[in-house]
Amino acid sequence: MEIGLLGNPNTGKTSLFNNLTGSYEYVGNWSGVTVEKKVGKFKNSLDKLIDLPGIYTLSPLSRDEGVVTDFLLSGEGDKLLNILDASQLERNLHLTIQLLEYGKPLVVGLNMGDVAKGRGIHVDTEPLAKYLGVPVVSVIARSGKGCDQLADLLTGQTDIDVNMNIVNYGNNVENLIGDFVQTIQEKTVHSPRWLALQLLEGNIKVKQYLTTITEAEKVERFVASVQKIVGEETLEHFVHRMRRGTIDNIVKKAVKKEEKAITPLSERVDKIVTNKFLGIPIFLVVMYVLFMLTFDWLGFPLSDALDALIAGPITSGIENTLNAVGASDFIQALVIDGIVAGVGGVLVFVPQIFILFLFISILEDSGYMARVALVMDRIMESVGLNGKAFIPMIIGFGCNVPGIMAARTIETPKERLLTILLTPLMSCSARLPVYALFVGAFFLKNKAFVVLSLYVLGIVVSLILAKLFSSTILKGETSLFVIELPPYRKPQFQALLRSTWDKGKNFVKKAGTFIFAGSVLIWILAYAGPNGLNVEMDDSFLAVIGGIFAPLLAPIGFGTWQAGAALMTGFLAKEAIISTMNIIYFVPDEASLQGLLVDTFSPLAAYSFMAFILLYIPCLATAATIYKETGSTKWTAFSIGYALVIAYILCLIIYQGGKLLGF
């Protein structure tokens, strides 16, 4: 049996999914985190629970919302589970009524009763269940309270009769609906009444479905007949108004509100953190503290300890093992100078990556990131986007690939494409090892500030380009930004660990697979040259390839073949830059990589190099995702080309301007 889980954004839907199935899915506090349905099995049953995107209505505006209508039209679900936020019952019940009209057995999970109580709202489940006509179970999804009872009800054999006629739309309209139902009921397995009402609401996917089972002329005639009765009011507004009357009656019977409710803590805090003057400075302070934790207070000591472990006992152990088995000089050089130097050079930054992800998860789970999107909306609107576009960009701080995929939540094609093109400018975790390497060598006293400046630089450049593109090649109407701010919550320890691991595991996975293979290839290119094998590094194929780019890079501060070779491998994965540098500069038992970089780069050139890494071409996985999401070779090539041009121009300004200023 398959059960669909549906609800508004920020109702705790994905937390409920995790508790019911015992599996983990990414939990966030903004609309659009779940961009595709996810499937898990109940803990004590073989029945499947399908977690669908958070939506306010079945009529899809964006691609992720369309997933829900597609699921309902497919007929996959045997039952439906609808989660409601007890503190926002009136709004949530609009979706509930749509699901009741769908006709499949429905169970309601009433979540966040504790939050509602704190706001002076008390919901009685018995009258709510009576007037809805379906079982209602009170749950607290974050703690799991009530989830076992809900699971037993869903997976049991209890018959659940659904009242599909919960709303009366008036005799004249009901008669027309009845006539249309007679027309299509023999041609569909779905509730014909639900199809008729979704058609009146303007559900494009339902309209497309209806035109495949009956004549388009009959569909249009039905809509026109209802519109004639309704008059000047839009059909969507009419349906909403009629449902609102039923909802008001249900809430009146099931909800009691205290007259003197205390202002929630969330609202008091929001007056400060979303203030139009204080919001952005507070966000920058939060990010500065985050980078201090990552690069100074916690991250560097842990990375140094891991570096000492890899460079010392682990490398010595591998050398002794290779000597013991009689490995050839070639194999020993490949393993020590190539694999250990390349992969190990990336792995030393794992602690910093995980610390960054841990604190980003805290900000997300607490509800603060939704406030950041709201604060940024004022700026985003001025450049042709809205605050919802900043959500994929925030996700892009972890990895640009899911950030680009999260742009599916954006309604208008123009804004969605613009967000996809700009998200790669966000500084992802793969760039973090490069920053850590260079700030440790050149900016030891200002590590957090320098890294913060790079993150801000990526945001500022993306905003400038958004204004440019939206005024030229991507003109169009800007949509309105509506976001529900969840209450601030204390992050759950287990969820934080799972979220951190979920974000960071790909970094470790790439180090063990892609970076491993890349390190072998890079070492071979450094080992061989036009004149044979085991050549000097400057005479290798890697030096020849890097030398092609060196003259072009000289004006921006790093015109060496080593920098050219590292940047070339960065297209495959940004972490590969570190692998390449470790192999190129590897000198056993001598100076560290950071010490060698000090002899090659100046502080100004180092900052220019980091800025170039931030902005230049997206990695291969990101480029592939852009192509998949846009379906366009043209826009994929444009995303690579414009980023390279912008990176070069900006770094030219940074380096040459810095020299003029005496840096």
XYZ file of C-alpha atoms in Angstrom:
663
model
C 0.000 0.000 0.000
C 1.242 3.482 -0.856
C 0.321 6.495 1.261
C 0.891 10.073 0.115
C 2.029 12.633 2.710
C 0.805 16.142 1.931
C 0.691 19.476 3.709
C 1.529 23.166 3.571
C 5.197 24.255 3.796
C 6.582 24.493 7.335
C 3.990 22.195 8.889
C 6.614 19.615 9.930
C 5.828 17.285 7.042
C 9.335 15.991 6.439
C 9.985 15.593 10.190
C 6.831 13.480 10.363
C 8.072 11.437 7.407
C 11.329 10.749 9.242
C 9.555 9.675 12.421
C 7.083 7.394 10.655
C 9.655 5.684 8.436
C 12.788 5.805 10.595
C 14.671 7.168 7.593
C 16.132 10.614 7.157
C 15.282 13.252 4.605
C 16.675 16.778 4.513
C 14.672 19.075 6.823
C 14.551 22.830 6.318
C 12.329 25.731 7.228
C 11.391 27.134 3.852
C 9.032 26.295 1.045
C 10.560 24.107 -1.619
C 13.123 22.044 0.297
C 11.436 18.874 -0.977
C 11.504 19.374 -4.720
C 10.593 15.774 -5.590
C 8.635 13.037 -3.890
C 10.642 10.809 -1.548
C 9.684 7.308 -0.507
C 10.207 5.430 2.769
C 8.727 2.357 4.446
C 6.875 2.507 7.754
C 8.912 1.203 10.679
C 6.639 -1.760 11.409
C 5.062 -2.261 7.998
C 5.921 -2.846 4.372
C 3.586 -0.013 3.389
C 5.263 2.933 1.668
C 4.983 6.583 2.668
C 5.574 9.098 -0.127
C 6.739 12.546 0.992
C 5.449 15.108 -1.492
C 6.428 18.787 -1.797
C 4.903 21.288 0.605
C 2.083 23.158 -1.158
C -0.745 25.528 -0.266
C -3.042 24.379 -3.065
C -3.203 21.592 -5.634
C -3.147 24.093 -8.497
C 0.558 24.103 -9.455
C 2.521 27.306 -9.947
C 6.013 25.791 -9.944
C 7.540 22.484 -11.012
C 7.713 21.056 -7.495
C 4.032 21.846 -6.878
C 3.185 20.039 -10.105
C 4.625 16.851 -8.591
C 1.609 16.628 -6.257
C -1.058 16.866 -8.985
C 0.923 14.363 -11.075
C 0.925 11.987 -8.091
C -2.836 12.311 -7.573
C -3.605 11.907 -11.270
C -1.376 8.827 -11.450
C -3.595 7.137 -8.856
C -0.548 5.717 -7.063
C -1.699 6.568 -3.541
C -4.078 4.171 -1.758
C -4.464 6.548 1.193
C -3.507 10.135 1.986
C -1.968 11.618 5.122
C -2.531 15.339 5.521
C -0.478 17.159 8.155
C -1.882 20.385 9.589
C -0.255 23.129 11.643
C -2.556 23.668 14.633
C -1.458 27.304 14.879
C -2.392 28.000 11.223
C -5.497 25.844 10.881
C -7.600 28.188 8.745
C -5.003 28.372 5.991
C -4.083 24.676 6.123
C -7.691 23.497 5.761
C -7.948 24.799 2.181
C -5.638 21.973 1.054
C -7.462 19.507 3.332
C -10.776 20.225 1.588
C -9.165 19.695 -1.811
C -7.885 16.321 -0.608
C -11.293 15.370 0.785
C -12.817 16.166 -2.602
C -10.215 13.858 -4.179
C -12.050 11.018 -2.473
C -9.266 8.668 -1.361
C -9.177 7.567 2.330
C -7.660 10.427 4.317
C -6.108 10.707 7.802
C -5.209 14.060 9.347
C -2.161 14.576 11.558
C -2.600 17.706 13.689
C 0.943 18.944 14.367
C 2.465 21.787 16.406
C -0.174 21.821 19.115
C 2.537 23.052 21.489
C 3.259 26.033 19.229
C -0.468 26.802 18.957
C -0.852 26.624 22.726
C 1.970 29.137 23.126
C -0.017 31.495 20.908
C -3.185 31.035 22.944
C -4.787 28.670 20.378
C -6.413 25.407 21.510
C -7.622 22.904 18.889
C -10.020 20.123 19.934
C -9.440 17.088 17.708
C -12.862 15.489 18.330
C -15.047 18.208 16.776
C -12.398 18.720 14.079
C -12.611 15.036 13.158
C -16.418 15.156 13.318
C -16.797 18.079 10.924
C -14.075 16.907 8.544
C -15.483 13.405 8.619
C -12.048 11.714 8.834
C -9.757 10.593 11.700
C -7.615 13.326 13.286
C -4.563 12.423 15.401
C -2.645 14.988 17.457
C 1.121 14.658 16.907
C 4.375 16.491 17.616
C 6.437 15.548 14.567
C 9.783 16.770 15.897
C 9.637 14.576 19.010
C 7.601 11.700 17.564
C 4.708 12.059 19.998
C 1.539 10.504 18.554
C 3.360 9.116 15.501
C 2.857 5.449 16.464
C -0.899 5.939 16.775
C -0.922 7.709 13.415
C 1.078 4.909 11.785
C -1.254 2.212 13.173
C -4.265 4.055 11.798
C -2.682 4.484 8.371
C -1.369 0.947 7.957
C -4.335 -0.803 9.593
C -7.424 -2.212 7.918
C -9.776 0.504 9.211
C -12.251 1.677 6.593
C -12.249 5.450 6.158
C -15.201 6.989 4.346
C -14.510 10.433 2.949
C -17.162 13.110 2.499
C -16.352 14.470 -0.960
C -19.274 16.922 -0.746
C -17.987 18.733 2.327
C -18.497 22.083 0.555
C -21.732 23.098 -1.160
C -21.009 25.515 -3.992
C -24.604 26.653 -4.446
C -27.502 24.934 -6.225
C -26.886 26.386 -9.680
C -23.167 25.595 -9.690
C -23.772 22.165 -8.113
C -26.209 21.334 -10.915
C -23.630 22.228 -13.544
C -20.996 20.192 -11.703
C -23.414 17.262 -11.615
C -24.004 17.488 -15.369
C -20.247 17.591 -16.069
C -19.707 14.643 -13.711
C -22.206 12.623 -15.757
C -20.212 13.461 -18.870
C -16.850 12.198 -17.616
C -17.536 9.644 -14.856
C -17.359 6.631 -17.174
C -14.087 7.856 -18.661
C -11.936 8.240 -15.547
C -10.913 6.324 -12.432
C -10.671 9.565 -10.447
C -13.423 11.398 -8.621
C -15.168 13.324 -11.426
C -16.329 15.925 -8.889
C -12.731 16.570 -7.838
C -11.671 16.911 -11.478
C -14.492 19.379 -12.119
C -13.592 21.523 -9.100
C -9.869 21.479 -9.913
C -10.754 22.586 -13.426
C -12.712 25.528 -12.016
C -9.725 26.429 -9.825
C -7.511 26.664 -12.882
C -5.405 23.521 -12.378
C -3.569 23.308 -15.712
C -2.559 19.669 -15.273
C -6.144 18.601 -14.563
C -7.354 20.548 -17.601
C -4.768 18.772 -19.756
C -5.897 15.434 -18.341
C -9.584 16.190 -19.007
C -8.897 17.071 -22.637
C -7.452 13.568 -23.081
C -10.631 11.839 -21.863
C -13.329 14.124 -23.295
C -13.773 16.801 -25.933
C -12.061 20.108 -25.189
C -15.255 21.860 -26.292
C -17.215 20.242 -23.433
C -14.538 21.266 -20.950
C -14.628 24.886 -22.114
C -18.432 24.917 -22.193
C -18.615 23.737 -18.569
C -16.161 26.417 -17.401
C -17.998 29.120 -19.357
C -21.367 28.036 -17.912
C -20.105 28.252 -14.340
C -18.457 31.607 -15.059
C -21.784 32.933 -16.337
C -23.457 32.047 -13.031
C -20.606 33.407 -10.908
C -20.539 36.696 -12.794
C -17.533 39.019 -12.672
C -15.849 37.133 -9.822
C -13.073 34.809 -10.976
C -13.822 31.107 -10.673
C -10.746 30.580 -8.512
C -11.874 33.266 -6.091
C -15.422 31.889 -6.065
C -14.278 28.376 -5.157
C -11.951 29.764 -2.486
C -14.734 31.905 -1.002
C -17.172 29.006 -0.782
C -14.575 26.819 0.886
C -13.720 29.610 3.276
C -17.302 29.581 4.572
C -17.022 25.877 5.413
C -13.606 26.373 6.989
C -14.871 29.205 9.175
C -17.638 26.944 10.484
C -15.193 24.141 11.258
C -12.737 26.454 13.027
C -15.553 28.038 15.018
C -16.486 24.609 16.420
C -12.990 23.166 16.919
C -10.756 26.109 17.907
C -10.718 28.265 21.003
C -8.506 31.329 21.282
C -7.446 33.103 24.452
C -8.374 36.764 24.440
C -5.065 37.891 25.935
C -2.538 35.757 24.122
C 1.137 36.509 24.690
C 3.075 37.784 21.673
C 5.142 34.783 20.476
C 8.908 34.946 20.975
C 9.361 34.474 17.215
C 7.532 37.716 16.509
C 9.529 39.641 19.095
C 12.839 38.371 17.720
C 11.735 38.951 14.127
C 11.259 42.649 14.823
C 15.030 42.756 15.196
C 16.467 40.165 12.774
C 14.153 41.125 9.891
C 14.463 44.848 10.469
C 15.183 46.615 7.172
C 18.217 48.359 8.676
C 19.537 45.633 11.010
C 18.671 42.485 9.044
C 21.670 42.384 6.691
C 24.282 43.503 9.281
C 23.007 40.782 11.641
C 23.300 38.215 8.835
C 26.891 39.289 8.132
C 27.786 39.064 11.835
C 26.286 35.572 11.995
C 28.296 34.501 8.940
C 31.477 36.031 10.395
C 31.056 34.011 13.599
C 30.376 30.955 11.462
C 33.656 31.405 9.600
C 35.567 32.089 12.812
C 34.355 28.720 14.101
C 35.220 27.040 10.809
C 38.622 28.583 10.137
C 39.942 29.672 13.499
C 38.415 28.512 16.765
C 37.637 24.895 15.796
C 38.447 24.133 12.179
C 42.163 24.902 11.871
C 43.286 22.997 14.978
C 41.369 19.908 13.861
C 42.654 20.154 10.287
C 46.226 20.603 11.511
C 45.857 17.514 13.683
C 44.501 15.470 10.763
C 47.257 16.791 8.482
C 49.877 15.682 10.994
C 48.228 12.251 11.166
C 48.168 11.814 7.374
C 51.649 13.257 6.773
C 53.149 11.309 9.680
C 51.908 7.887 10.799
C 49.631 7.165 7.831
C 52.204 8.067 5.162
C 54.962 6.238 7.050
C 52.744 3.191 7.430
C 51.968 3.127 3.718
C 55.665 3.538 2.851
C 56.637 0.670 5.168
C 53.913 -1.531 3.705
C 55.038 -0.815 0.142
C 58.646 -1.563 1.058
C 57.603 -4.786 2.773
C 55.778 -6.095 -0.290
C 58.625 -5.054 -2.592
C 56.705 -2.448 -4.574
C 58.600 -0.868 -7.454
C 59.832 2.713 -7.372
C 57.074 3.644 -9.843
C 54.300 2.204 -7.650
C 55.781 3.812 -4.528
C 55.958 7.212 -6.252
C 52.406 6.828 -7.591
C 50.974 5.937 -4.179
C 52.970 8.386 -2.028
C 53.482 11.340 -4.382
C 50.207 10.929 -6.247
C 47.422 9.277 -4.264
C 48.452 10.136 -0.695
C 49.507 13.681 -1.591
C 46.432 14.283 -3.762
C 43.663 12.611 -1.742
C 45.270 13.319 1.630
C 45.649 16.983 0.733
C 41.876 17.191 0.299
C 40.937 15.049 3.304
C 42.762 17.310 5.761
C 39.985 19.864 5.230
C 37.185 17.451 6.161
C 36.887 18.839 9.742
C 36.369 22.374 8.448
C 33.793 21.194 5.901
C 31.790 19.343 8.548
C 31.985 22.207 11.031
C 30.662 24.593 8.385
C 27.803 22.238 7.515
C 26.966 21.662 11.179
C 26.473 25.344 11.882
C 24.612 25.930 8.608
C 22.281 23.098 9.677
C 21.761 24.830 13.027
C 20.804 28.060 11.257
C 18.393 26.191 8.981
C 16.776 24.015 11.644
C 16.328 26.965 13.989
C 14.316 28.864 11.371
C 16.816 31.687 10.850
C 17.535 31.005 7.161
C 13.905 31.737 6.253
C 14.405 35.184 7.799
C 17.493 35.725 5.660
C 15.426 35.094 2.533
C 12.862 37.637 3.757
C 15.545 40.237 4.501
C 17.128 39.703 1.087
C 13.796 40.062 -0.707
C 14.056 43.860 -0.633
C 17.378 43.715 -2.462
C 16.438 40.833 -4.747
C 13.305 42.635 -5.938
C 15.377 45.632 -7.008
C 17.471 43.447 -9.343
C 14.595 41.567 -10.985
C 14.214 38.595 -8.630
C 12.546 37.991 -5.268
C 13.494 36.501 -1.920
C 12.582 32.976 -3.009
C 15.506 33.068 -5.467
C 17.889 33.569 -2.547
C 16.893 30.164 -1.126
C 18.617 28.168 -3.920
C 21.603 30.485 -3.497
C 21.788 29.695 0.226
C 21.606 25.993 -0.601
C 24.408 26.656 -3.110
C 26.706 27.545 -0.211
C 26.747 23.814 0.476
C 26.777 22.604 -3.126
C 25.736 24.355 -6.321
C 24.061 21.217 -7.722
C 21.144 20.979 -5.222
C 21.005 24.770 -5.226
C 20.292 24.773 -8.957
C 17.749 21.971 -8.549
C 15.997 23.969 -5.810
C 15.235 26.644 -8.401
C 12.352 24.376 -9.457
C 10.324 26.044 -6.698
C 10.371 29.388 -8.546
C 7.152 30.040 -10.441
C 8.119 32.204 -13.428
C 10.407 30.691 -16.122
C 12.410 33.921 -16.391
C 13.224 34.083 -12.670
C 13.910 30.355 -12.537
C 16.429 30.537 -15.410
C 18.051 33.627 -13.917
C 18.444 31.871 -10.554
C 19.972 28.810 -12.240
C 22.518 30.978 -14.052
C 23.541 32.881 -10.901
C 23.607 30.096 -8.284
C 27.058 28.787 -9.419
C 28.516 32.124 -8.236
C 27.715 31.115 -4.658
C 30.781 29.825 -2.849
C 30.193 26.081 -2.421
C 31.953 23.797 0.052
C 34.271 22.461 -2.681
C 35.934 25.890 -2.829
C 36.413 25.909 0.926
C 39.666 23.843 0.939
C 41.218 26.357 -1.475
C 40.275 29.231 0.839
C 41.550 27.365 3.875
C 44.869 26.664 2.184
C 45.476 30.252 1.087
C 44.157 32.117 4.131
C 46.300 29.866 6.313
C 49.346 30.861 4.273
C 48.694 34.572 3.655
C 45.957 35.900 5.943
C 46.518 34.134 9.236
C 45.266 37.017 11.406
C 42.155 37.729 9.327
C 41.084 34.303 8.114
C 37.341 34.619 8.828
C 37.118 38.144 7.450
C 38.859 37.235 4.180
C 36.644 34.178 3.629
C 33.524 36.200 4.493
C 34.578 38.806 1.924
C 34.666 36.089 -0.760
C 31.168 34.873 0.118
C 29.893 38.445 0.049
C 31.719 39.043 -3.246
C 29.852 36.110 -4.818
C 26.511 37.490 -3.620
C 27.258 41.050 -4.764
C 28.416 39.927 -8.225
C 25.294 37.755 -8.600
C 23.033 40.696 -7.686
C 24.747 43.019 -10.177
C 24.459 40.406 -12.914
C 20.826 39.744 -11.978
C 20.077 43.418 -12.596
C 22.009 43.357 -15.872
C 20.456 40.134 -17.193
C 16.897 40.967 -16.079
C 17.168 44.307 -17.876
C 18.547 42.853 -21.107
C 18.492 39.189 -22.111
C 15.946 37.985 -19.528
C 13.314 40.676 -19.378
C 10.046 39.747 -17.730
C 7.616 40.420 -14.927
C 8.883 39.862 -11.384
C 6.657 37.663 -9.228
C 5.622 38.464 -5.679
C 7.476 36.799 -2.803
C 5.379 35.105 -0.142
C 7.047 33.096 2.599
C 5.776 31.703 5.853
C 8.197 32.337 8.691
C 8.276 29.271 10.957
C 8.614 29.735 14.714
C 12.156 29.590 16.055
C 12.908 26.104 17.254
C 15.622 24.431 19.247
C 17.567 22.278 16.755
C 17.393 18.534 17.394
C 20.770 16.943 18.031
C 20.090 13.779 16.021
C 18.648 15.725 13.100
C 21.680 18.031 13.105
C 24.093 15.109 12.938
C 22.149 13.492 10.121
C 21.844 16.755 8.211
C 25.565 17.489 8.617
C 26.518 14.016 7.448
C 24.070 14.200 4.551
C 25.698 17.416 3.338
C 29.292 16.433 4.044
C 29.329 12.825 2.873
C 29.564 13.825 -0.787
C 32.803 15.666 -0.040
C 34.285 12.505 1.500
C 32.808 10.364 -1.260
C 34.399 12.507 -3.973
C 37.751 12.359 -2.161
C 37.587 8.560 -2.193
C 36.481 8.192 -5.809
C 36.678 11.147 -8.171
C 39.595 12.904 -6.488
C 41.378 9.540 -6.183
C 41.116 8.931 -9.930
C 41.972 12.556 -10.691
C 45.067 12.400 -8.491
C 46.335 9.354 -10.361
C 45.814 11.092 -13.712
C 47.430 14.327 -12.536
C 50.438 12.474 -11.144
C 50.908 10.548 -14.395
C 50.816 13.811 -16.357
C 53.415 15.194 -13.931
C 55.523 11.992 -14.092
C 55.646 11.775 -17.884
C 56.704 14.313 -20.483
C 57.639 14.700 -24.154
C 61.102 13.358 -23.307
C 59.968 10.217 -21.480
C 59.099 9.105 -17.946
C 60.213 10.286 -14.513
C 61.051 13.715 -15.883
C 61.476 16.914 -13.952
C 58.149 18.514 -13.077
C 58.867 21.541 -15.275
C 59.372 19.215 -18.270
C 56.182 17.176 -17.765
C 52.991 17.056 -19.799
C 51.258 18.799 -16.899
C 53.683 21.711 -17.196
C 53.111 21.863 -20.960
C 49.322 22.009 -20.505
C 49.508 24.525 -17.661
C 51.962 26.628 -19.641
C 49.331 27.249 -22.306
C 47.243 29.227 -19.800
C 50.105 30.898 -17.910
C 50.480 33.994 -20.151
C 46.738 34.673 -19.917
C 46.852 34.458 -16.113
C 49.859 36.726 -15.641
C 47.851 40.018 -15.698
C 45.670 38.755 -12.839
C 48.596 37.798 -10.620
C 49.419 34.125 -11.065
C 50.997 33.557 -14.471
C 52.647 30.213 -13.724
C 52.078 26.831 -15.322
C 51.315 25.434 -11.863
C 48.351 27.793 -11.432
C 47.164 27.080 -14.980
C 47.254 23.313 -14.404
C 45.408 23.601 -11.089
C 42.670 25.765 -12.596
C 42.243 23.336 -15.474
C 41.519 20.449 -13.117
C 39.151 22.703 -11.173
C 36.588 22.286 -13.959
C 36.296 18.616 -13.015
C 35.873 19.448 -9.326
C 37.008 22.424 -7.296
C 38.582 20.103 -4.715
C 40.866 18.810 -7.488
C 42.704 22.157 -7.357
C 44.068 21.178 -3.952
C 44.980 17.691 -5.191
C 46.840 19.163 -8.149
C 48.761 21.640 -5.998
C 49.723 18.970 -3.490
C 51.121 16.813 -6.289
C 52.865 19.691 -8.085
C 54.479 21.127 -4.958
C 54.971 17.805 -3.112
C 58.423 17.615 -1.513
C 58.745 14.763 1.022
C 59.948 15.705 4.484
C 60.480 19.341 3.503
C 58.480 22.551 3.437
C 54.704 22.457 3.722
C 52.489 23.339 0.776
C 51.537 26.626 2.414
C 55.198 27.505 2.842
C 55.868 26.785 -0.824
C 52.885 28.888 -1.886
C 54.302 31.883 -0.007
C 57.315 31.708 -2.326
C 55.056 31.602 -5.413
C 52.199 34.000 -4.649
C 52.012 37.433 -3.102
C 49.111 38.138 -0.702
C 47.423 40.208 -3.420
C 47.890 37.439 -5.993
C 46.580 34.905 -3.467
C 43.367 36.887 -2.974
C 43.004 37.297 -6.739
C 43.446 33.541 -7.136
C 40.728 32.800 -4.545
C 38.368 35.280 -6.215
C 39.022 33.582 -9.554
C 38.246 30.176 -8.034
C 35.018 31.649 -6.647
C 33.753 33.011 -9.959
C 35.250 31.119 -12.870
C 33.581 28.219 -14.695
C 31.180 25.930 -12.806
C 32.450 22.419 -12.113
C 31.455 19.552 -14.416
C 28.627 18.326 -12.141
C 27.169 21.836 -11.894
C 27.351 22.357 -15.661
C 25.613 19.012 -16.212
C 22.863 20.027 -13.777
C 22.376 23.373 -15.534
C 21.902 21.486 -18.804
C 19.487 19.032 -17.187
C 17.379 21.787 -15.589
C 17.303 24.136 -18.590
C 17.400 21.531 -21.344
C 19.491 24.018 -23.296
C 23.044 23.740 -24.617
C 22.960 27.481 -25.273
C 22.268 28.474 -21.664
C 24.745 25.902 -20.331
C 27.482 27.318 -22.558
C 26.441 30.839 -21.566
C 26.735 29.989 -17.852
C 30.303 28.790 -18.413
C 31.324 31.624 -20.702
C 29.970 34.584 -18.740
C 31.411 33.260 -15.470
C 34.883 32.972 -16.996
C 34.715 36.492 -18.427
C 33.432 38.021 -15.182
C 36.076 36.183 -13.148
C 38.880 37.445 -15.368
C 37.670 41.057 -15.461
C 37.099 41.245 -11.711
C 40.434 39.633 -10.840
C 42.165 41.982 -13.265
C 40.629 44.891 -11.347
C 41.565 43.342 -7.987
C 45.190 42.612 -8.907
C 46.068 45.605 -11.040
C 44.080 47.964 -8.801
C 45.753 46.499 -5.732
C 49.183 47.053 -7.253
C 48.331 50.670 -8.007
C 47.292 51.107 -4.380
C 50.598 49.669 -3.202
C 49.496 46.213 -1.998
